[in-house]
Amino acid sequence: MTNKDQLQQELKEKVKEGIKPSHLKRSRSLGDIPTPPPAPPLPTNQELITCQAENKELKKKITKLADQILALRLSKIKEFGTYRENLKEVEQDLTQQIQTDRQEITKLEQRVQQLVKEKTRLSGEKSLAE
């Protein structure tokens, strides 16, 4: 059956006295439009009270967690400050140790030079004595 035959058959079934066929004409897109789903039922007073209580509890938890985060941040800042102070002390100690070691190296180099001069002088005196 073709589409035209189906439409004619529908018209014959629906045509009654006093009704014009043009009144029966319907939009072709009417069947394409889905009907909206029914609206969800409105929450009851008890449900609202329960949700509000749950919201309050969740807000308290959020506040508590935010306070914990803040406390952890503060403790880590203090820990970092202590670490930084210790680092500065170690750097100062190392700088001082380096200076002390350089002075010691300079003294030892001077001593080596004196010993080399003395050895040279003694070698010269020994060769003159022979």
Short mmCIF file of N, CA and C in Angstrom, two decimals, residues 92-104:
data_model
loop_
_atom_site.label_atom_id
_atom_site.label_comp_id
_atom_site.label_asym_id
_atom_site.label_seq_id
_atom_site.Cartn_x
_atom_site.Cartn_y
_atom_site.Cartn_z
N GLN A 92 76.57 28.84 55.94
CA GLN A 92 77.54 29.68 56.65
C GLN A 92 78.70 28.84 57.17
N ASP A 93 78.37 27.69 57.75
CA ASP A 93 79.43 26.79 58.25
C ASP A 93 80.35 26.36 57.12
N LEU A 94 79.77 26.01 55.99
CA LEU A 94 80.58 25.58 54.84
C LEU A 94 81.45 26.72 54.32
N THR A 95 80.88 27.92 54.25
CA THR A 95 81.65 29.08 53.80
C THR A 95 82.82 29.34 54.73
N GLN A 96 82.56 29.26 56.02
CA GLN A 96 83.62 29.48 57.02
C GLN A 96 84.68 28.37 56.91
N GLN A 97 84.24 27.14 56.73
CA GLN A 97 85.18 26.02 56.59
C GLN A 97 86.04 26.19 55.34
N ILE A 98 85.42 26.65 54.25
CA ILE A 98 86.18 26.87 53.01
C ILE A 98 87.24 27.94 53.23
N GLN A 99 86.87 29.02 53.92
CA GLN A 99 87.85 30.09 54.18
C GLN A 99 89.00 29.56 55.04
N THR A 100 88.66 28.80 56.07
CA THR A 100 89.68 28.23 56.94
C THR A 100 90.60 27.30 56.14
N ASP A 101 90.02 26.47 55.30
CA ASP A 101 90.81 25.54 54.49
C ASP A 101 91.70 26.29 53.50
N ARG A 102 91.20 27.37 52.92
CA ARG A 102 92.01 28.16 51.99
C ARG A 102 93.21 28.78 52.71
N GLN A 103 92.94 29.29 53.90
CA GLN A 103 94.05 29.87 54.68
C GLN A 103 95.09 28.80 55.00
N GLU A 104 94.61 27.62 55.36
CA GLU A 104 95.52 26.51 55.67
C GLU A 104 96.32 26.13 54.43
#
